[in-house]
Amino acid sequence: MTIELTINGKSHKVEADAATPLLYVLRNDLALNGAKFGCGLGQCGACTVLVDGKATLSCITPISLAEGRQVTTVEGLGTAEAPGPVQAAFIELQAAQCGYCIPGMMMSAQGLLQSNPAPTETEIRNALQTNLCRCGTHMRILAAIRRASELMQASLGPVANKRAG
Ligand code: FES
Ligand code: FES
């Protein structure tokens, strides 16, 4: 069947079974390889994308559930020339070792910061709880998210910061 998906603001028509995991379509049909296949079972977070702004495990999300919604992948956060705040913070803090978990970490962070630009340490840790890193990069990742929060608040300006606080 034909399913229409909106990914990073762009519409795509995909011929696939409605139960096909969103991750497969992103990687195999649309060449959006940022989201990674880790466990395929909803247990590692490597495949995290945003669906209507909410961090979502794309390996266990059928494309039928993504239809008519806004899907954002790590490619939608910025470019190499103009990285978004989360990407810029991860680069600045060099928050990666092998890098396999990082797109998922970034998308969980983005989902958190979009709804809560000034999260507490506990809120950051809770939001990232389902994202695993086998390299043990956690402390740098947490530092990068705190930095991304600063960058995002700076871009929102003083009025928005007051509301977020
Ligand atoms: S690949 Fe989706 S949670 Fe592990
Ligand atoms: S940096 Fe290697 S899994 Fe996280």
Tab-separated table of N, CA and C and ligand atoms in Angstrom:
chain	number	residue	atom	x	y	z
A	1	MET	N	0.839	-1.202	0.000
A	1	MET	CA	0.000	0.000	0.000
A	1	MET	C	0.876	1.255	0.000
A	2	THR	N	0.259	2.372	-0.405
A	2	THR	CA	1.018	3.624	-0.418
A	2	THR	C	0.771	4.383	0.877
A	3	ILE	N	1.847	4.758	1.510
A	3	ILE	CA	1.733	5.536	2.750
A	3	ILE	C	2.499	6.830	2.568
A	4	GLU	N	1.887	7.926	2.975
A	4	GLU	CA	2.559	9.220	2.845
A	4	GLU	C	3.129	9.631	4.201
A	5	LEU	N	4.417	9.881	4.199
A	5	LEU	CA	5.098	10.260	5.440
A	5	LEU	C	5.688	11.654	5.290
A	6	THR	N	5.624	12.426	6.356
A	6	THR	CA	6.274	13.742	6.349
A	6	THR	C	7.495	13.654	7.252
A	7	ILE	N	8.649	13.772	6.607
A	7	ILE	CA	9.904	13.601	7.352
A	7	ILE	C	10.782	14.825	7.156
A	8	ASN	N	11.168	15.415	8.259
A	8	ASN	CA	11.963	16.652	8.223
A	8	ASN	C	11.305	17.701	7.329
A	9	GLY	N	9.977	17.766	7.409
A	9	GLY	CA	9.210	18.777	6.687
A	9	GLY	C	8.952	18.449	5.221
A	10	LYS	N	9.426	17.287	4.773
A	10	LYS	CA	9.272	16.923	3.364
A	10	LYS	C	8.352	15.709	3.240
A	11	SER	N	7.462	15.753	2.252
A	11	SER	CA	6.519	14.654	2.086
A	11	SER	C	7.110	13.542	1.209
A	12	HIS	N	6.888	12.280	1.629
A	12	HIS	CA	7.405	11.129	0.870
A	12	HIS	C	6.279	10.117	0.713
A	13	LYS	N	6.107	9.590	-0.501
A	13	LYS	CA	5.154	8.480	-0.701
A	13	LYS	C	5.960	7.185	-0.707
A	14	VAL	N	5.533	6.255	0.118
A	14	VAL	CA	6.289	5.008	0.277
A	14	VAL	C	5.375	3.833	-0.014
A	15	GLU	N	5.875	2.875	-0.806
A	15	GLU	CA	5.121	1.632	-1.066
A	15	GLU	C	5.610	0.581	-0.077
A	16	ALA	N	4.815	0.294	0.917
A	16	ALA	CA	5.257	-0.690	1.923
A	16	ALA	C	4.058	-1.166	2.717
A	17	ASP	N	4.214	-2.315	3.356
A	17	ASP	CA	3.179	-2.813	4.242
A	17	ASP	C	3.030	-1.852	5.422
A	18	ALA	N	1.797	-1.669	5.865
A	18	ALA	CA	1.526	-0.702	6.940
A	18	ALA	C	2.257	-1.040	8.235
A	19	ALA	N	2.609	-2.321	8.386
A	19	ALA	CA	3.269	-2.745	9.630
A	19	ALA	C	4.788	-2.594	9.568
A	20	THR	N	5.314	-2.169	8.435
A	20	THR	CA	6.774	-2.026	8.315
A	20	THR	C	7.288	-1.032	9.347
A	21	PRO	N	8.345	-1.395	10.075
A	21	PRO	CA	8.884	-0.431	11.044
A	21	PRO	C	9.378	0.842	10.358
A	22	LEU	N	9.080	1.964	10.969
A	22	LEU	CA	9.502	3.262	10.433
A	22	LEU	C	11.005	3.284	10.173
A	23	LEU	N	11.787	2.666	11.057
A	23	LEU	CA	13.252	2.670	10.899
A	23	LEU	C	13.669	2.066	9.558
A	24	TYR	N	12.995	0.978	9.145
A	24	TYR	CA	13.363	0.305	7.890
A	24	TYR	C	13.105	1.251	6.709
A	25	VAL	N	11.988	1.943	6.767
A	25	VAL	CA	11.648	2.841	5.658
A	25	VAL	C	12.622	4.018	5.608
A	26	LEU	N	12.944	4.555	6.788
A	26	LEU	CA	13.891	5.676	6.823
A	26	LEU	C	15.221	5.273	6.184
A	27	ARG	N	15.747	4.131	6.629
A	27	ARG	CA	17.088	3.735	6.196
A	27	ARG	C	17.093	3.114	4.797
A	28	ASN	N	16.136	2.225	4.527
A	28	ASN	CA	16.198	1.449	3.285
A	28	ASN	C	15.540	2.136	2.101
A	29	ASP	N	14.498	2.922	2.368
A	29	ASP	CA	13.771	3.537	1.248
A	29	ASP	C	14.139	4.995	1.053
A	30	LEU	N	14.469	5.685	2.128
A	30	LEU	CA	14.646	7.139	2.021
A	30	LEU	C	16.088	7.586	2.241
A	31	ALA	N	16.985	6.630	2.432
A	31	ALA	CA	18.417	6.928	2.613
A	31	ALA	C	18.665	7.915	3.753
A	32	LEU	N	17.809	7.859	4.769
A	32	LEU	CA	18.035	8.660	5.974
A	32	LEU	C	18.666	7.701	6.991
A	33	ASN	N	19.985	7.643	6.981
A	33	ASN	CA	20.696	6.619	7.749
A	33	ASN	C	21.139	7.078	9.136
A	34	GLY	N	20.689	8.252	9.541
A	34	GLY	CA	21.062	8.767	10.858
A	34	GLY	C	20.541	7.877	11.964
A	35	ALA	N	19.267	7.533	11.924
A	35	ALA	CA	18.701	6.628	12.932
A	35	ALA	C	19.332	5.259	12.737
A	36	LYS	N	19.772	4.664	13.834
A	36	LYS	CA	20.528	3.414	13.736
A	36	LYS	C	19.704	2.197	14.175
A	37	PHE	N	20.038	1.042	13.573
A	37	PHE	CA	19.467	-0.220	14.035
A	37	PHE	C	20.399	-0.767	15.107
A	38	GLY	N	19.902	-0.818	16.340
A	38	GLY	CA	20.703	-1.385	17.424
A	38	GLY	C	20.169	-2.746	17.785
A	39	CYS	N	19.110	-2.767	18.580
A	39	CYS	CA	18.530	-4.030	19.038
A	39	CYS	C	17.336	-4.454	18.185
A	40	GLY	N	16.632	-3.489	17.615
A	40	GLY	CA	15.424	-3.810	16.856
A	40	GLY	C	14.263	-4.233	17.732
A	41	LEU	N	14.417	-4.068	19.027
A	41	LEU	CA	13.411	-4.573	19.977
A	41	LEU	C	12.887	-3.490	20.922
A	42	GLY	N	13.228	-2.251	20.647
A	42	GLY	CA	12.755	-1.179	21.524
A	42	GLY	C	13.504	-1.095	22.840
A	43	GLN	N	14.757	-1.554	22.849
A	43	GLN	CA	15.468	-1.607	24.131
A	43	GLN	C	16.746	-0.788	24.209
A	44	CYS	N	17.166	-0.146	23.100
A	44	CYS	CA	18.471	0.535	23.164
A	44	CYS	C	18.423	2.025	22.836
A	45	GLY	N	17.425	2.458	22.087
A	45	GLY	CA	17.280	3.884	21.773
A	45	GLY	C	18.066	4.367	20.565
A	46	ALA	N	18.851	3.478	19.922
A	46	ALA	CA	19.679	3.922	18.785
A	46	ALA	C	18.827	4.427	17.613
A	47	CYS	N	17.583	3.981	17.558
A	47	CYS	CA	16.701	4.304	16.419
A	47	CYS	C	15.774	5.483	16.716
A	48	THR	N	16.014	6.206	17.809
A	48	THR	CA	15.067	7.250	18.248
A	48	THR	C	14.909	8.366	17.214
A	49	VAL	N	13.673	8.694	16.919
A	49	VAL	CA	13.332	9.862	16.093
A	49	VAL	C	12.234	10.620	16.850
A	50	LEU	N	11.846	11.764	16.349
A	50	LEU	CA	10.706	12.459	16.940
A	50	LEU	C	9.478	12.238	16.062
A	51	VAL	N	8.363	11.945	16.691
A	51	VAL	CA	7.078	11.894	15.983
A	51	VAL	C	6.191	12.913	16.682
A	52	ASP	N	5.805	13.928	15.931
A	52	ASP	CA	5.086	15.073	16.516
A	52	ASP	C	5.809	15.591	17.773
A	53	GLY	N	7.121	15.673	17.674
A	53	GLY	CA	7.928	16.266	18.747
A	53	GLY	C	8.264	15.342	19.891
A	54	LYS	N	7.758	14.111	19.847
A	54	LYS	CA	7.975	13.193	20.975
A	54	LYS	C	8.983	12.115	20.577
A	55	ALA	N	9.965	11.878	21.457
A	55	ALA	CA	10.960	10.844	21.178
A	55	ALA	C	10.271	9.493	21.020
A	56	THR	N	10.575	8.818	19.910
A	56	THR	CA	9.864	7.594	19.533
A	56	THR	C	10.866	6.577	18.997
A	57	LEU	N	10.706	5.328	19.393
A	57	LEU	CA	11.603	4.264	18.931
A	57	LEU	C	11.121	3.781	17.569
A	58	SER	N	11.865	4.144	16.526
A	58	SER	CA	11.354	3.883	15.169
A	58	SER	C	11.441	2.404	14.790
A	59	CYS	N	12.206	1.599	15.545
A	59	CYS	CA	12.289	0.169	15.199
A	59	CYS	C	11.018	-0.575	15.574
A	60	ILE	N	10.232	-0.018	16.475
A	60	ILE	CA	8.993	-0.702	16.874
A	60	ILE	C	7.771	0.148	16.567
A	61	THR	N	7.951	1.143	15.694
A	61	THR	CA	6.817	1.997	15.306
A	61	THR	C	6.430	1.688	13.866
A	62	PRO	N	5.265	1.085	13.631
A	62	PRO	CA	4.863	0.823	12.248
A	62	PRO	C	4.604	2.130	11.498
A	63	ILE	N	4.874	2.124	10.196
A	63	ILE	CA	4.722	3.370	9.440
A	63	ILE	C	3.273	3.870	9.464
A	64	SER	N	2.332	2.956	9.658
A	64	SER	CA	0.929	3.400	9.711
A	64	SER	C	0.721	4.397	10.853
A	65	LEU	N	1.488	4.249	11.936
A	65	LEU	CA	1.335	5.162	13.075
A	65	LEU	C	2.029	6.505	12.844
A	66	ALA	N	2.910	6.542	11.858
A	66	ALA	CA	3.629	7.796	11.573
A	66	ALA	C	2.925	8.608	10.489
A	67	GLU	N	1.984	7.978	9.801
A	67	GLU	CA	1.284	8.671	8.716
A	67	GLU	C	0.505	9.872	9.265
A	68	GLY	N	0.610	10.994	8.562
A	68	GLY	CA	-0.124	12.198	8.983
A	68	GLY	C	0.530	12.928	10.138
A	69	ARG	N	1.716	12.477	10.559
A	69	ARG	CA	2.417	13.135	11.655
A	69	ARG	C	3.752	13.693	11.163
A	70	GLN	N	4.323	14.555	11.977
A	70	GLN	CA	5.618	15.145	11.624
A	70	GLN	C	6.724	14.277	12.213
A	71	VAL	N	7.493	13.672	11.325
A	71	VAL	CA	8.629	12.858	11.776
A	71	VAL	C	9.906	13.684	11.608
A	72	THR	N	10.725	13.695	12.650
A	72	THR	CA	12.015	14.390	12.557
A	72	THR	C	13.122	13.401	12.861
A	73	THR	N	14.121	13.378	11.987
A	73	THR	CA	15.293	12.531	12.218
A	73	THR	C	16.478	13.442	12.502
A	74	VAL	N	17.612	12.844	12.844
A	74	VAL	CA	18.785	13.656	13.177
A	74	VAL	C	19.198	14.534	11.992
A	75	GLU	N	18.902	14.072	10.768
A	75	GLU	CA	19.233	14.887	9.583
A	75	GLU	C	18.439	16.184	9.568
A	76	GLY	N	17.301	16.191	10.281
A	76	GLY	CA	16.439	17.376	10.294
A	76	GLY	C	16.852	18.407	11.331
A	77	LEU	N	17.862	18.099	12.133
A	77	LEU	CA	18.264	19.039	13.200
A	77	LEU	C	19.226	20.108	12.718
A	78	GLY	N	19.834	19.894	11.571
A	78	GLY	CA	20.803	20.867	11.065
A	78	GLY	C	21.694	20.211	10.038
A	79	THR	N	22.688	20.932	9.593
A	79	THR	CA	23.616	20.409	8.586
A	79	THR	C	25.039	20.523	9.135
A	80	ALA	N	25.977	19.964	8.411
A	80	ALA	CA	27.382	20.072	8.824
A	80	ALA	C	27.796	21.534	8.883
A	81	GLU	N	27.297	22.328	7.942
A	81	GLU	CA	27.646	23.758	7.897
A	81	GLU	C	26.879	24.546	8.956
A	82	ALA	N	25.664	24.167	9.216
A	82	ALA	CA	24.823	24.902	10.171
A	82	ALA	C	24.154	23.925	11.134
A	83	PRO	N	24.937	23.371	12.075
A	83	PRO	CA	24.345	22.410	13.018
A	83	PRO	C	23.334	23.081	13.946
A	84	GLY	N	22.305	22.326	14.320
A	84	GLY	CA	21.362	22.826	15.316
A	84	GLY	C	22.027	22.848	16.680
A	85	PRO	N	21.367	23.441	17.694
A	85	PRO	CA	21.963	23.566	19.026
A	85	PRO	C	22.397	22.236	19.639
A	86	VAL	N	21.605	21.193	19.467
A	86	VAL	CA	21.970	19.897	20.054
A	86	VAL	C	23.206	19.350	19.346
A	87	GLN	N	23.194	19.417	18.020
A	87	GLN	CA	24.359	18.928	17.268
A	87	GLN	C	25.606	19.742	17.623
A	88	ALA	N	25.447	21.066	17.683
A	88	ALA	CA	26.588	21.950	17.977
A	88	ALA	C	27.171	21.628	19.357
A	89	ALA	N	26.296	21.360	20.313
A	89	ALA	CA	26.766	21.067	21.679
A	89	ALA	C	27.508	19.738	21.725
A	90	PHE	N	27.007	18.721	21.019
A	90	PHE	CA	27.692	17.421	21.001
A	90	PHE	C	29.066	17.562	20.339
A	91	ILE	N	29.158	18.391	19.307
A	91	ILE	CA	30.458	18.598	18.641
A	91	ILE	C	31.394	19.338	19.600
A	92	GLU	N	30.881	20.420	20.197
A	92	GLU	CA	31.709	21.239	21.099
A	92	GLU	C	32.269	20.413	22.257
A	93	LEU	N	31.415	19.558	22.826
A	93	LEU	CA	31.842	18.757	23.987
A	93	LEU	C	32.473	17.424	23.569
A	94	GLN	N	32.567	17.208	22.253
A	94	GLN	CA	33.135	15.945	21.727
A	94	GLN	C	32.488	14.739	22.423
A	95	ALA	N	31.151	14.756	22.426
A	95	ALA	CA	30.394	13.755	23.170
A	95	ALA	C	30.113	12.529	22.300
A	96	ALA	N	31.173	11.801	21.941
A	96	ALA	CA	30.997	10.550	21.192
A	96	ALA	C	32.268	9.739	21.277
A	97	GLN	N	32.077	8.424	21.275
A	97	GLN	CA	33.247	7.556	21.068
A	97	GLN	C	33.011	6.846	19.726
A	98	CYS	N	32.337	5.684	19.712
A	98	CYS	CA	32.088	5.069	18.399
A	98	CYS	C	31.007	5.831	17.644
A	99	GLY	N	30.133	6.511	18.373
A	99	GLY	CA	29.113	7.346	17.748
A	99	GLY	C	27.804	6.655	17.421
A	100	TYR	N	27.742	5.335	17.622
A	100	TYR	CA	26.549	4.607	17.163
A	100	TYR	C	25.273	5.043	17.884
A	101	CYS	N	25.391	5.363	19.158
A	101	CYS	CA	24.196	5.735	19.933
A	101	CYS	C	23.833	7.213	19.766
A	102	ILE	N	24.742	7.998	19.189
A	102	ILE	CA	24.619	9.452	19.274
A	102	ILE	C	23.380	10.033	18.571
A	103	PRO	N	23.024	9.571	17.358
A	103	PRO	CA	21.799	10.135	16.767
A	103	PRO	C	20.580	9.946	17.667
A	104	GLY	N	20.473	8.770	18.283
A	104	GLY	CA	19.354	8.511	19.187
A	104	GLY	C	19.414	9.399	20.418
A	105	MET	N	20.631	9.574	20.944
A	105	MET	CA	20.804	10.458	22.102
A	105	MET	C	20.380	11.876	21.736
A	106	MET	N	20.818	12.322	20.560
A	106	MET	CA	20.487	13.684	20.132
A	106	MET	C	18.974	13.868	19.974
A	107	MET	N	18.308	12.844	19.445
A	107	MET	CA	16.870	13.007	19.226
A	107	MET	C	16.100	12.998	20.546
A	108	SER	N	16.542	12.186	21.505
A	108	SER	CA	15.892	12.227	22.821
A	108	SER	C	16.128	13.584	23.469
A	109	ALA	N	17.364	14.103	23.314
A	109	ALA	CA	17.678	15.421	23.876
A	109	ALA	C	16.838	16.509	23.197
A	110	GLN	N	16.722	16.417	21.893
A	110	GLN	CA	15.936	17.413	21.157
A	110	GLN	C	14.474	17.392	21.619
A	111	GLY	N	13.920	16.179	21.757
A	111	GLY	CA	12.534	16.052	22.208
A	111	GLY	C	12.342	16.680	23.574
A	112	LEU	N	13.305	16.440	24.463
A	112	LEU	CA	13.233	17.013	25.813
A	112	LEU	C	13.305	18.537	25.744
A	113	LEU	N	14.315	19.048	25.032
A	113	LEU	CA	14.561	20.501	25.054
A	113	LEU	C	13.478	21.287	24.312
A	114	GLN	N	12.830	20.647	23.348
A	114	GLN	CA	11.724	21.339	22.662
A	114	GLN	C	10.559	21.589	23.609
A	115	SER	N	10.321	20.636	24.509
A	115	SER	CA	9.199	20.811	25.434
A	115	SER	C	9.647	21.475	26.732
A	116	ASN	N	10.937	21.404	27.020
A	116	ASN	CA	11.456	21.919	28.283
A	116	ASN	C	12.882	22.424	28.048
A	117	PRO	N	13.036	23.671	27.606
A	117	PRO	CA	14.366	24.162	27.229
A	117	PRO	C	15.342	24.280	28.400
A	118	ALA	N	14.841	24.272	29.620
A	118	ALA	CA	15.735	24.402	30.775
A	118	ALA	C	15.513	23.250	31.757
A	119	PRO	N	15.819	22.020	31.345
A	119	PRO	CA	15.549	20.868	32.215
A	119	PRO	C	16.534	20.781	33.381
A	120	THR	N	16.097	20.169	34.450
A	120	THR	CA	16.998	19.885	35.571
A	120	THR	C	17.845	18.666	35.197
A	121	GLU	N	18.862	18.421	35.979
A	121	GLU	CA	19.723	17.249	35.755
A	121	GLU	C	18.876	15.957	35.786
A	122	THR	N	17.959	15.895	36.746
A	122	THR	CA	17.107	14.700	36.856
A	122	THR	C	16.231	14.544	35.627
A	123	GLU	N	15.686	15.655	35.139
A	123	GLU	CA	14.831	15.576	33.942
A	123	GLU	C	15.646	15.113	32.732
A	124	ILE	N	16.887	15.583	32.626
A	124	ILE	CA	17.746	15.131	31.516
A	124	ILE	C	17.991	13.631	31.637
A	125	ARG	N	18.361	13.189	32.822
A	125	ARG	CA	18.671	11.763	33.014
A	125	ARG	C	17.440	10.901	32.751
A	126	ASN	N	16.276	11.357	33.197
A	126	ASN	CA	15.052	10.585	32.960
A	126	ASN	C	14.741	10.488	31.469
A	127	ALA	N	14.906	11.612	30.757
A	127	ALA	CA	14.579	11.630	29.326
A	127	ALA	C	15.518	10.736	28.524
A	128	LEU	N	16.738	10.569	29.024
A	128	LEU	CA	17.743	9.786	28.287
A	128	LEU	C	17.848	8.350	28.800
A	129	GLN	N	16.980	8.008	29.741
A	129	GLN	CA	17.079	6.714	30.400
A	129	GLN	C	17.026	5.527	29.440
A	130	THR	N	16.251	5.679	28.362
A	130	THR	CA	16.068	4.540	27.448
A	130	THR	C	17.123	4.506	26.347
A	131	ASN	N	18.058	5.454	26.366
A	131	ASN	CA	19.125	5.451	25.355
A	131	ASN	C	20.388	4.853	25.968
A	132	LEU	N	20.840	3.755	25.405
A	132	LEU	CA	22.026	3.086	25.941
A	132	LEU	C	23.272	3.471	25.149
A	133	CYS	N	24.405	3.537	25.866
A	133	CYS	CA	25.696	3.790	25.218
A	133	CYS	C	26.665	2.717	25.684
A	134	ARG	N	27.095	1.884	24.747
A	134	ARG	CA	27.996	0.779	25.140
A	134	ARG	C	29.417	1.274	25.374
A	135	CYS	N	29.718	2.503	24.935
A	135	CYS	CA	31.082	3.029	25.089
A	135	CYS	C	31.279	3.767	26.409
A	136	GLY	N	30.215	3.995	27.144
A	136	GLY	CA	30.366	4.699	28.422
A	136	GLY	C	30.620	6.189	28.264
A	137	THR	N	29.989	6.791	27.275
A	137	THR	CA	30.192	8.226	27.018
A	137	THR	C	29.208	9.092	27.803
A	138	HIS	N	28.512	8.481	28.743
A	138	HIS	CA	27.368	9.152	29.379
A	138	HIS	C	27.682	10.540	29.953
A	139	MET	N	28.829	10.686	30.618
A	139	MET	CA	29.082	11.968	31.279
A	139	MET	C	29.229	13.098	30.252
A	140	ARG	N	29.898	12.796	29.158
A	140	ARG	CA	30.034	13.812	28.103
A	140	ARG	C	28.689	14.094	27.429
A	141	ILE	N	27.891	13.062	27.279
A	141	ILE	CA	26.573	13.247	26.660
A	141	ILE	C	25.714	14.151	27.550
A	142	LEU	N	25.744	13.895	28.847
A	142	LEU	CA	24.971	14.741	29.763
A	142	LEU	C	25.470	16.185	29.702
A	143	ALA	N	26.791	16.360	29.658
A	143	ALA	CA	27.358	17.719	29.569
A	143	ALA	C	26.913	18.389	28.265
A	144	ALA	N	26.882	17.615	27.184
A	144	ALA	CA	26.469	18.178	25.886
A	144	ALA	C	25.008	18.619	25.930
A	145	ILE	N	24.182	17.868	26.633
A	145	ILE	CA	22.761	18.249	26.692
A	145	ILE	C	22.585	19.513	27.541
A	146	ARG	N	23.361	19.617	28.602
A	146	ARG	CA	23.308	20.857	29.393
A	146	ARG	C	23.746	22.044	28.524
A	147	ARG	N	24.772	21.835	27.715
A	147	ARG	CA	25.255	22.900	26.831
A	147	ARG	C	24.195	23.217	25.756
A	148	ALA	N	23.555	22.177	25.219
A	148	ALA	CA	22.509	22.399	24.214
A	148	ALA	C	21.367	23.209	24.812
A	149	SER	N	21.069	22.940	26.079
A	149	SER	CA	20.024	23.695	26.769
A	149	SER	C	20.402	25.176	26.820
A	150	GLU	N	21.662	25.460	27.140
A	150	GLU	CA	22.133	26.871	27.171
A	150	GLU	C	21.993	27.511	25.793
A	151	LEU	N	22.426	26.760	24.770
A	151	LEU	CA	22.374	27.313	23.403
A	151	LEU	C	20.927	27.561	22.978
A	152	MET	N	20.053	26.632	23.335
A	152	MET	CA	18.658	26.769	22.952
A	152	MET	C	18.002	27.944	23.669
A	153	GLN	N	18.297	28.091	24.959
A	153	GLN	CA	17.731	29.205	25.717
A	153	GLN	C	18.241	30.534	25.171
A	154	ALA	N	19.521	30.563	24.786
A	154	ALA	CA	20.076	31.797	24.229
A	154	ALA	C	19.364	32.148	22.935
A	155	SER	N	19.020	31.116	22.135
A	155	SER	CA	18.353	31.399	20.862
A	155	SER	C	16.893	31.783	21.066
A	156	LEU	N	16.305	31.365	22.194
A	156	LEU	CA	14.899	31.700	22.453
A	156	LEU	C	14.729	33.134	22.965
A	157	GLY	N	15.768	33.647	23.603
A	157	GLY	CA	15.686	35.024	24.103
A	157	GLY	C	15.146	35.085	25.510
A	158	PRO	N	15.241	36.272	26.157
A	158	PRO	CA	14.926	36.427	27.573
A	158	PRO	C	13.461	36.167	27.932
A	159	VAL	N	12.506	36.506	27.056
A	159	VAL	CA	11.081	36.315	27.411
A	159	VAL	C	10.780	34.832	27.515
A	160	ALA	N	11.224	34.082	26.477
A	160	ALA	CA	10.979	32.634	26.476
A	160	ALA	C	11.682	31.987	27.657
A	161	ASN	N	12.894	32.480	28.010
A	161	ASN	CA	13.627	31.898	29.122
A	161	ASN	C	12.860	32.054	30.424
A	162	LYS	N	12.251	33.216	30.557
A	162	LYS	CA	11.474	33.480	31.781
A	162	LYS	C	10.329	32.477	31.892
A	163	ARG	N	9.643	32.260	30.705
A	163	ARG	CA	8.519	31.315	30.705
A	163	ARG	C	9.019	29.912	31.014
A	164	ALA	N	10.172	29.524	30.376
A	164	ALA	CA	10.694	28.171	30.574
A	164	ALA	C	11.108	27.965	32.022
A	165	GLY	N	11.628	29.020	32.664
A	165	GLY	CA	12.085	28.872	34.049
A	165	GLY	C	10.909	28.768	34.955
B	1	FES	S1	17.035	-0.285	17.584
B	1	FES	FE1	15.228	0.610	18.307
B	1	FES	S2	15.377	0.545	20.449
B	1	FES	FE2	17.149	-0.539	19.750
B	2	FES	S1	29.454	6.362	21.735
B	2	FES	FE1	29.594	4.228	21.238
B	2	FES	S2	27.637	3.447	21.823
B	2	FES	FE2	27.644	5.478	22.545
